[in-house]
mmCIF file of C-alpha atoms and ligand atoms in Angstrom:
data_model
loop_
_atom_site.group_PDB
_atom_site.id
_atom_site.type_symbol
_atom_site.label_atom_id
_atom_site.label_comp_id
_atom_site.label_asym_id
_atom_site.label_seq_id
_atom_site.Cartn_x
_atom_site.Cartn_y
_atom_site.Cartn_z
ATOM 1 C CA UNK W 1 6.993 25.611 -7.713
ATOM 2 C CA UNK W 2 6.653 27.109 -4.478
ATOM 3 C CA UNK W 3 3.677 25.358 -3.083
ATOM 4 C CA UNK W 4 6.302 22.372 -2.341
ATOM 5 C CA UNK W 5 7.920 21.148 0.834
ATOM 6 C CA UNK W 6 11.941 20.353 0.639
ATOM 7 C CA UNK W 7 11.926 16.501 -0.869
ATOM 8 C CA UNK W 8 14.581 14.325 -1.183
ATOM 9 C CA UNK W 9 14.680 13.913 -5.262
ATOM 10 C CA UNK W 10 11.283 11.803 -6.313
ATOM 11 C CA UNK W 11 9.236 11.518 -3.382
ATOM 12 C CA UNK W 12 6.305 13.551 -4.194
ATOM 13 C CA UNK W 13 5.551 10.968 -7.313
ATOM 14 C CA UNK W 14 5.116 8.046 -4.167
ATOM 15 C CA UNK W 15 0.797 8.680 -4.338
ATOM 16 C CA UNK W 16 0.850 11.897 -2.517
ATOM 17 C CA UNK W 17 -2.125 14.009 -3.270
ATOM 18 C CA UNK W 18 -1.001 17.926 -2.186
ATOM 19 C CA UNK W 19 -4.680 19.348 -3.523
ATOM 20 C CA UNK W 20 -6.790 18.044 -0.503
ATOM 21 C CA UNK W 21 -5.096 17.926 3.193
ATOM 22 C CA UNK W 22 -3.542 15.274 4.883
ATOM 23 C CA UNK W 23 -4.436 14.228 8.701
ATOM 24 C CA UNK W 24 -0.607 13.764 8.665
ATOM 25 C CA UNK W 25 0.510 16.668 7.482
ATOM 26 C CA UNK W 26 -2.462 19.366 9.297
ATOM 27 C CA UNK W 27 -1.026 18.146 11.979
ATOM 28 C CA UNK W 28 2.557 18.546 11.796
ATOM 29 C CA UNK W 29 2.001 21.655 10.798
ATOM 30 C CA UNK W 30 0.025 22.353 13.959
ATOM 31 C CA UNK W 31 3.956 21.432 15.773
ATOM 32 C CA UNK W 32 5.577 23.559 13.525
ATOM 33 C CA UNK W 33 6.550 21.121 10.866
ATOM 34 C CA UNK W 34 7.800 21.737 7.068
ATOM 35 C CA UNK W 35 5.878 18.718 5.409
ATOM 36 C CA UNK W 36 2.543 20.754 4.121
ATOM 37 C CA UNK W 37 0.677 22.582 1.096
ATOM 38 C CA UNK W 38 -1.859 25.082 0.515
ATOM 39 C CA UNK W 39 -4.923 22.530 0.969
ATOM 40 C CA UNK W 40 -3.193 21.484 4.545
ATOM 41 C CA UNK W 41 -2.705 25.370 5.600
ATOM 42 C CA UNK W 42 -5.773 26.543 4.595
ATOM 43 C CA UNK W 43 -7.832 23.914 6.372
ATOM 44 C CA UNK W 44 -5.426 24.770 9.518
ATOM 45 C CA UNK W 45 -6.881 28.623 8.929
ATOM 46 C CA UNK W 46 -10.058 27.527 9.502
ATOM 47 C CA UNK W 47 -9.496 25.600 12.389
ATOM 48 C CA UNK W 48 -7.713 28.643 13.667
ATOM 49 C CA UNK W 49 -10.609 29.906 13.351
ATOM 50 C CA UNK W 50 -12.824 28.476 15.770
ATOM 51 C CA UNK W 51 -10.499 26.422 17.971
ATOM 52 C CA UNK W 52 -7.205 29.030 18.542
ATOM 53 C CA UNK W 53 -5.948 26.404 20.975
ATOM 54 C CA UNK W 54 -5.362 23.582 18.710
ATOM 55 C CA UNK W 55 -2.032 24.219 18.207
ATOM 56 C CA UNK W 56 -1.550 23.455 21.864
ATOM 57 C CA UNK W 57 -3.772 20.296 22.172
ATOM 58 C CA UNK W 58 -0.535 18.689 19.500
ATOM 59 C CA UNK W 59 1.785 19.877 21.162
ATOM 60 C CA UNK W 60 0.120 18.590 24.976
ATOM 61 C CA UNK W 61 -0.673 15.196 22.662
ATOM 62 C CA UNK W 62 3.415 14.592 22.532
ATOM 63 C CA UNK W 63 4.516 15.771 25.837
ATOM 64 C CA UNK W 64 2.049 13.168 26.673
ATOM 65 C CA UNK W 65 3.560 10.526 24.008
ATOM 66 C CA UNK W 66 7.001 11.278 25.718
ATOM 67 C CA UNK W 67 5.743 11.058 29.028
ATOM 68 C CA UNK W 68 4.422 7.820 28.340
ATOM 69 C CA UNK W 69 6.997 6.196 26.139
ATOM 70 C CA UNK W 70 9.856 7.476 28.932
ATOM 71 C CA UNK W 71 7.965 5.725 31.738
ATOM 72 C CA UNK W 72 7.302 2.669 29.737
ATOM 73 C CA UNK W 73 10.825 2.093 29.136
ATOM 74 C CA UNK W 74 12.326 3.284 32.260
ATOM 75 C CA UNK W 75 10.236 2.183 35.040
ATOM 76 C CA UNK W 76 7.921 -0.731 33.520
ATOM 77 C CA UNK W 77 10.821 -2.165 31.971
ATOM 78 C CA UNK W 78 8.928 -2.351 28.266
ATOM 79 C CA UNK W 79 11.340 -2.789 25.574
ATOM 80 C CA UNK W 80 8.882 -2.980 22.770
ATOM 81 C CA UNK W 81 7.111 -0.413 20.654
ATOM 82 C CA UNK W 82 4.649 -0.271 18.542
ATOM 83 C CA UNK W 83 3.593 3.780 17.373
ATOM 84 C CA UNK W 84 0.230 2.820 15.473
ATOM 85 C CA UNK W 85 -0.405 5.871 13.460
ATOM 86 C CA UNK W 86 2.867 7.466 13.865
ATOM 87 C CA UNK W 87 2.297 10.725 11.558
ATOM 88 C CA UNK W 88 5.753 12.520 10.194
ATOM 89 C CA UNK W 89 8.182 12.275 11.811
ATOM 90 C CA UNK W 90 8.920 15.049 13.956
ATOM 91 C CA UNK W 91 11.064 16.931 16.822
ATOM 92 C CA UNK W 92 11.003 13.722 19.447
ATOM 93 C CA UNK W 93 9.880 10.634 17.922
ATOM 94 C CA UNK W 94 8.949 7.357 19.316
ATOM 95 C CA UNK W 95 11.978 5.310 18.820
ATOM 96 C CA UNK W 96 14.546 8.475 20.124
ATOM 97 C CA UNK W 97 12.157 8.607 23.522
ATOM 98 C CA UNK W 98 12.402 5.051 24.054
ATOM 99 C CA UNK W 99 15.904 4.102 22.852
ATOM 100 C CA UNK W 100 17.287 7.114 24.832
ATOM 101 C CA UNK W 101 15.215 5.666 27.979
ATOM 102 C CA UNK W 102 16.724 2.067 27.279
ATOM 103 C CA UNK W 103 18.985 1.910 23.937
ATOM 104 C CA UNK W 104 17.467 -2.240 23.595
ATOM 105 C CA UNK W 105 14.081 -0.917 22.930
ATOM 106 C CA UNK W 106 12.286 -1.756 19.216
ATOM 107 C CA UNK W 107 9.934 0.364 17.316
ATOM 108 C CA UNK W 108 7.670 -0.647 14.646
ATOM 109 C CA UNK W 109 5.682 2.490 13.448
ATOM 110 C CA UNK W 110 2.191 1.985 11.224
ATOM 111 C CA UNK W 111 1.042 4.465 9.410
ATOM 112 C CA UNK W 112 -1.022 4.382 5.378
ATOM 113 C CA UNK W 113 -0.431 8.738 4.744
ATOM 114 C CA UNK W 114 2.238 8.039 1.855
ATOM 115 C CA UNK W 115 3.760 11.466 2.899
ATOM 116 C CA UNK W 116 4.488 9.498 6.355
ATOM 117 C CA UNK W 117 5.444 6.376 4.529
ATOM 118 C CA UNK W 118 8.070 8.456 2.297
ATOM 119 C CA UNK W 119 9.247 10.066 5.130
ATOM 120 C CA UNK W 120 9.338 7.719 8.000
ATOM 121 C CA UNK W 121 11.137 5.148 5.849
ATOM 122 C CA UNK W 122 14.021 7.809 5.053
ATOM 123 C CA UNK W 123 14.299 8.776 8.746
ATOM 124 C CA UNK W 124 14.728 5.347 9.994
ATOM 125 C CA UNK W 125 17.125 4.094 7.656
ATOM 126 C CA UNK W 126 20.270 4.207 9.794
ATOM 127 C CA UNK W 127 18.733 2.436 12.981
ATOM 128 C CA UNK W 128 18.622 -0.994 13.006
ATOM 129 C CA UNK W 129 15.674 -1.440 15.899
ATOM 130 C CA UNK W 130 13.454 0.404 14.456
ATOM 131 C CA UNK W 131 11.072 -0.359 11.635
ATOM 132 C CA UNK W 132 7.678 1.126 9.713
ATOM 133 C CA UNK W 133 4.955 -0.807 8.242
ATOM 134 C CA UNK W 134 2.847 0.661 5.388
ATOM 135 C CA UNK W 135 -0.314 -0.630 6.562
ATOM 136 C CA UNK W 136 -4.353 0.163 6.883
ATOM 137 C CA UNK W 137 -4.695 -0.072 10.961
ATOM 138 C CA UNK W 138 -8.394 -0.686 10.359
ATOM 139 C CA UNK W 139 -7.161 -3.784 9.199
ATOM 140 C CA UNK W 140 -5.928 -5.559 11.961
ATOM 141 C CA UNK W 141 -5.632 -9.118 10.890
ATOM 142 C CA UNK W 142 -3.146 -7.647 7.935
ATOM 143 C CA UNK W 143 -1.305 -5.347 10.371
ATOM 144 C CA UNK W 144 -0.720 -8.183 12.666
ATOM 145 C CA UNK W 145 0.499 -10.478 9.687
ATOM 146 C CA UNK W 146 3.049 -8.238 8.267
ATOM 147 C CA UNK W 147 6.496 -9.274 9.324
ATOM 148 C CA UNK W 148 8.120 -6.927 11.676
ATOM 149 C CA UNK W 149 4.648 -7.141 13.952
ATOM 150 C CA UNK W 150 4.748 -10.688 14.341
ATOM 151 C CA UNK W 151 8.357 -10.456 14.773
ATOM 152 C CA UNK W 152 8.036 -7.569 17.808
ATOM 153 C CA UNK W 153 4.948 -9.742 18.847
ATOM 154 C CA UNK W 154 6.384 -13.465 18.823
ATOM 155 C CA UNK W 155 8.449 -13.397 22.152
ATOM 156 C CA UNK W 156 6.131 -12.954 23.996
ATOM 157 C CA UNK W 157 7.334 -10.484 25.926
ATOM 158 C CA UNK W 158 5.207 -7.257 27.032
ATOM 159 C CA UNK W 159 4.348 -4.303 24.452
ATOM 160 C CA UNK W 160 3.125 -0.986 24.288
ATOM 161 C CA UNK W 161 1.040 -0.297 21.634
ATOM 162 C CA UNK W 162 0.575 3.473 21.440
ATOM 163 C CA UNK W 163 -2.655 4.510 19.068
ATOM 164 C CA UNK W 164 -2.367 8.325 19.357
ATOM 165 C CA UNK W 165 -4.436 10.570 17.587
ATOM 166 C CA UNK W 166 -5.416 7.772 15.481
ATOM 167 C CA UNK W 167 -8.346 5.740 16.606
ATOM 168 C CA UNK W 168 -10.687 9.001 16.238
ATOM 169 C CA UNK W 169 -10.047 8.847 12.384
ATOM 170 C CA UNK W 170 -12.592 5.410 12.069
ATOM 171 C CA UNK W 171 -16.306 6.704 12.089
ATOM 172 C CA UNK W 172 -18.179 3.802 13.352
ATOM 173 C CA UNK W 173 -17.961 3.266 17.068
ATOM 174 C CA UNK W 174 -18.446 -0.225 17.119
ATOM 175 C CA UNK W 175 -16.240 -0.989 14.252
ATOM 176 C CA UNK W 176 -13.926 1.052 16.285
ATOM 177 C CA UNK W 177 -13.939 -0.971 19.370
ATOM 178 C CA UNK W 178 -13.825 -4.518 17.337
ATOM 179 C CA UNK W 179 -10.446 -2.967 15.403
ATOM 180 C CA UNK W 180 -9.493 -1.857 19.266
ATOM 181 C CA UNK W 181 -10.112 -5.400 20.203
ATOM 182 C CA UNK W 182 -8.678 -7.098 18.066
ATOM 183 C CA UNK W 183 -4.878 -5.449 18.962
ATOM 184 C CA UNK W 184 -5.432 -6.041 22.392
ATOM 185 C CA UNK W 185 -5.948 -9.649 21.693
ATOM 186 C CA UNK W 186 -2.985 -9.685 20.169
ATOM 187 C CA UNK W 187 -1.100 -8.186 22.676
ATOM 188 C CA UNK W 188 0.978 -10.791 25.488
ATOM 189 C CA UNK W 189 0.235 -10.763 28.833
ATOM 190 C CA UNK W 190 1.455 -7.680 30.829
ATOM 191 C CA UNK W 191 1.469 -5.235 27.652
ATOM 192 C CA UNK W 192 0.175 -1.556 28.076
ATOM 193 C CA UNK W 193 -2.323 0.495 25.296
ATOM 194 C CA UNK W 194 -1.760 3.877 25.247
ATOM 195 C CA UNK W 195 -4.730 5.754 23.498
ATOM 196 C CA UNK W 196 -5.076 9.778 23.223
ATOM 197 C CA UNK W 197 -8.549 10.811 21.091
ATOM 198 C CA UNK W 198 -10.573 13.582 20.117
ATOM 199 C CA UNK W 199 -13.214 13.886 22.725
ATOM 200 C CA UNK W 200 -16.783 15.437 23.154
ATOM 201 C CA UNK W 201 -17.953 15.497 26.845
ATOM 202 C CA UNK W 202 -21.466 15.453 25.475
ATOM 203 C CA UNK W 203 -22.449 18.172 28.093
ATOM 204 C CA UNK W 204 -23.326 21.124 26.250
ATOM 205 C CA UNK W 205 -20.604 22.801 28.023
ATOM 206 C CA UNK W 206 -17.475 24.789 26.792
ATOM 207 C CA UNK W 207 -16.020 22.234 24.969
ATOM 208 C CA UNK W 208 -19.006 21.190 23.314
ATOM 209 C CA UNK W 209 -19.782 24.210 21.547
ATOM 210 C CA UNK W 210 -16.321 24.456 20.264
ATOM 211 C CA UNK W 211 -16.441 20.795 18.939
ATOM 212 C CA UNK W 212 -19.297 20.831 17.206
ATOM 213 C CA UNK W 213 -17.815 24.438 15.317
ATOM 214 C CA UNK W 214 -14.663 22.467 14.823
ATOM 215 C CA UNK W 215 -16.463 19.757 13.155
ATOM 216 C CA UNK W 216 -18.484 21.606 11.058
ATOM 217 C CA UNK W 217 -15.184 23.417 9.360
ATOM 218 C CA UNK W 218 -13.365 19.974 9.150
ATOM 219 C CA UNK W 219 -15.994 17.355 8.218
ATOM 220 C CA UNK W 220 -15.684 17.770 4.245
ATOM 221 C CA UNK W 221 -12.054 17.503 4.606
ATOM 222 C CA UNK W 222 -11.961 14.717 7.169
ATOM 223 C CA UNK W 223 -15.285 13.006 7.209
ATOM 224 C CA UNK W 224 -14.542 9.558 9.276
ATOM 225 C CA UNK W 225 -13.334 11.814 12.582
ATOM 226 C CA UNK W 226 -15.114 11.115 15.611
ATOM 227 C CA UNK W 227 -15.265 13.244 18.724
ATOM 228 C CA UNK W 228 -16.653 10.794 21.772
ATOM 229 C CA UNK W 229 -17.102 10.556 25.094
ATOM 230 C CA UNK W 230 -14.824 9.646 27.906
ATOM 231 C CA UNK W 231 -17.034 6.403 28.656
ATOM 232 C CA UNK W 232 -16.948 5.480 24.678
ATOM 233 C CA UNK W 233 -13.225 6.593 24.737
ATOM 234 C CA UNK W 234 -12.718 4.149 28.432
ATOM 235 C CA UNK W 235 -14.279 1.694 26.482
ATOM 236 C CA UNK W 236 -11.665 0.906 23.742
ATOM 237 C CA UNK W 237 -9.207 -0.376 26.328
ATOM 238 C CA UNK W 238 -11.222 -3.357 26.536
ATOM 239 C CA UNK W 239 -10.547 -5.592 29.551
ATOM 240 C CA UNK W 240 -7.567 -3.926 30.021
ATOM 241 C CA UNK W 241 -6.859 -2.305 33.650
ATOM 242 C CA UNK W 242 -7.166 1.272 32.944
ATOM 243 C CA UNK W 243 -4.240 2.647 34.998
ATOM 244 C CA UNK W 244 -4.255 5.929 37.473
ATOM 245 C CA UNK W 245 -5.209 8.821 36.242
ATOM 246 C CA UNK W 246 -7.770 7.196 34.084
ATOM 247 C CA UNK W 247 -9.017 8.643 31.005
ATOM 248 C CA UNK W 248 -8.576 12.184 31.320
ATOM 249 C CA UNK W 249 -7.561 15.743 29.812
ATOM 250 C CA UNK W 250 -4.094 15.912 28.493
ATOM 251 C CA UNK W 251 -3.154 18.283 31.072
ATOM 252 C CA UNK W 252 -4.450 16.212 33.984
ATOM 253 C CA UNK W 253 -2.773 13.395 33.058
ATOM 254 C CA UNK W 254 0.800 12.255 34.395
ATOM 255 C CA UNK W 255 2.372 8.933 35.124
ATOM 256 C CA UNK W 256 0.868 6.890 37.707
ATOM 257 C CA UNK W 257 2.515 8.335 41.136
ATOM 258 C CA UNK W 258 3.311 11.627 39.371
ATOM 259 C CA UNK W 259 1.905 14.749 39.938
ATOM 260 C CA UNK W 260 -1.475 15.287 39.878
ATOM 261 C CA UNK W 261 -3.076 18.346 40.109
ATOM 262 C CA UNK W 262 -6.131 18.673 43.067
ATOM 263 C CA UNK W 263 -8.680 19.796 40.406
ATOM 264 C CA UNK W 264 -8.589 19.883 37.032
ATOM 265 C CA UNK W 265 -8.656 23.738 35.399
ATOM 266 C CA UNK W 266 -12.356 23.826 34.481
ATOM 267 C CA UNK W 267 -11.256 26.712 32.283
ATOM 268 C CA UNK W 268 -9.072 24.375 29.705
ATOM 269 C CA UNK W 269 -10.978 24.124 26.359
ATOM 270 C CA UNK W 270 -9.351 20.308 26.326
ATOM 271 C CA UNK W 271 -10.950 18.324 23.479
ATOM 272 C CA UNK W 272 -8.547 15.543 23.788
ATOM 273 C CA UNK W 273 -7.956 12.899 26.189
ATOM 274 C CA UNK W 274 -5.476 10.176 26.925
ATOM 275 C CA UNK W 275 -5.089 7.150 28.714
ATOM 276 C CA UNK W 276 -2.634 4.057 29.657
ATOM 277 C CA UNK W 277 -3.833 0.647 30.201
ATOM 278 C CA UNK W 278 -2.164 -2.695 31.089
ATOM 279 C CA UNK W 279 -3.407 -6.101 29.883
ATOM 280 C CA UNK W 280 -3.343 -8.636 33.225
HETATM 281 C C1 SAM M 1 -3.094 13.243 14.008
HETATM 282 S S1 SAM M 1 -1.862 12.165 13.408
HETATM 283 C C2 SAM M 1 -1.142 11.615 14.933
HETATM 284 C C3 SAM M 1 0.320 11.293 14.820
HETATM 285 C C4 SAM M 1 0.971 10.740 16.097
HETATM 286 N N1 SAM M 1 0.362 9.476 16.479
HETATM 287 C C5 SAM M 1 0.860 11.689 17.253
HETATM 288 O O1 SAM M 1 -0.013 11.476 18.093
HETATM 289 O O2 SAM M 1 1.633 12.641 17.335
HETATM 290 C C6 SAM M 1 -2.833 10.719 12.950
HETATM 291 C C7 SAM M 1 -2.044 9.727 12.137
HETATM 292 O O3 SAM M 1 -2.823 8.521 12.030
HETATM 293 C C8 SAM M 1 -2.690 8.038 10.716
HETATM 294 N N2 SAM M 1 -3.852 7.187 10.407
HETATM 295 C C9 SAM M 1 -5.162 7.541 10.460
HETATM 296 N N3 SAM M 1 -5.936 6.498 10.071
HETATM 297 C C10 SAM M 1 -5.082 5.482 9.764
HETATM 298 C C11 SAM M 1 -5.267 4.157 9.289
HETATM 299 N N4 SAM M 1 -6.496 3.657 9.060
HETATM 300 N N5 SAM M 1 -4.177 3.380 9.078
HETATM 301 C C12 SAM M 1 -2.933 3.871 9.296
HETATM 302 N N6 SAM M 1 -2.689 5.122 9.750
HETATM 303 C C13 SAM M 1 -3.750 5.918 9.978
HETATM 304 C C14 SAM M 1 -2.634 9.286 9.843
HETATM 305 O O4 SAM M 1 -2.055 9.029 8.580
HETATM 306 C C15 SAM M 1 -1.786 10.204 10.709
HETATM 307 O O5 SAM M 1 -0.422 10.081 10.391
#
């Protein structure tokens, strides 16, 4: 067989399905990853084909995750992690960015792609802060039962809960922003939600165009992804105080008091945005 990825012996038996792609694995092989099959590079073809740049929007989406995590740990003194929707594991994950910023900080990644779960449970074997939850994040009220959440959760101390890439996978946008909810509830006093997601501007512009080609090639293979708007986007923060930049392009954003560039490039064909938010 050469349509396989390198395994460890038994692995491909744990419900992975290599005829029809995988969210997870598109997308790590957008950053260059190993972990795909035909059906994953043959749906990246056709994105190829009408959004070149997507390789670069992954690779922007975890310079941001790194950008994040780093200031999290180092300058707002967070110690706890959890990487909702973590995806393979790949060059930098969440736990190496934080544990190198502060080597007391603990990870719990979420993820239900059983290539992920195969995978993330092998790389995390040897590190005994860091944990992954086989879960269904549009079920929060199981999520926030299982074990090593209520563990990370129970101090009460402040946590980041990073959703990247993830939220924009649930169709509905209200059931979106009462899953959304629900987490920040959850979350203690003085934790931060860090959210990138696919984005449509809405404005018949650039990016609009290519968004509504992109979805057209992708919607048989991933028919619960939502493009939105910033404001819809702004919205799944909740009550939270959305911090400096806001909700922005990848490329415009940078920690609060980092650089920030005098006008965004109105060239950028950016279909995804991020932002950070803290809970008061
Ligand atoms: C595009 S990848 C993003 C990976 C990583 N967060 C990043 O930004 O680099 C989206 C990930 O979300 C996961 N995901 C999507 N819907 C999910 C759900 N309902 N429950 C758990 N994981 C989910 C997918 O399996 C995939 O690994």
């Amino acid at each position: 067989m050469t349509d396989q990825p390198v395994y460890d012996s038994g692995l491909i038996a744990h419900g992975i399905d290599t005829t029809r792609p995988s969210v997870a694995r598109v997308y790590d092989y957008f950053l260059g990853g190993k972990d795909n099959y035909e059906s994953d590079r043959e749906l990246y073809r056709q994105i190829m084909k009408v959004a070149p740049e997507a390789p670069e929007w992954a690779r922007a989406n975890r310079r941001w995750l790194k950008e994040v995590v780093t200031w999290l740990a180092e300058d707002r003194g967070v110690r706890r992690f959890i990487d909702a929707g973590s995806g393979l594991p790949t060059v930098e994950n969440t736990h190496q960015i934080a544990q190198r910023a502060n080597p007391a900080c603990s990870v719990v990644y979420v993820d239900n792609d059983p290539s992920v779960v195969a995978h993330g449970r092998a790389l995390l074997l040897d590190n005994d802060r860091t944990q992954f939850v086989a879960a269904d994040l549009t079920e929060p009220d199981d999520v926030l039962a299982d074990q090593a959440i209520a563990d990370l959760l129970a101090p009460g101390e402040p946590v980041a809960l990073v959703m990247a890439l993830m939220l924009h996978h649930i169709a509905d946008y209200d059931e979106t922003l009462r899953i959304a909810e629900r987490y920040v509830d959850a979350l203690p006093p003085g934790s931060y939600l860090a959210i990138t997601h696919a984005c449509n501007p809405g404005d018949g512009g650039a990016v609009d165009v290519l968004v509504t080609e992109l979805m057209e090639k992708v919607k048989h293979a991933f028919p619960t992804l939502a493009f939105r708007s910033v404001a819809e986007i702004s919205s799944l923060f909740g009550g939270m105080e959305i911090l400096d930049p806001g909700v922005v392009r990848l490329v415009d954003w940078h920690v609060p008091g980092g650089r920030v560039d005098e006008e965004p490039e109105p060239g950028v064909r950016d279909a995804i945005y991020g932002g950070v938010a803290r809970k008061i």
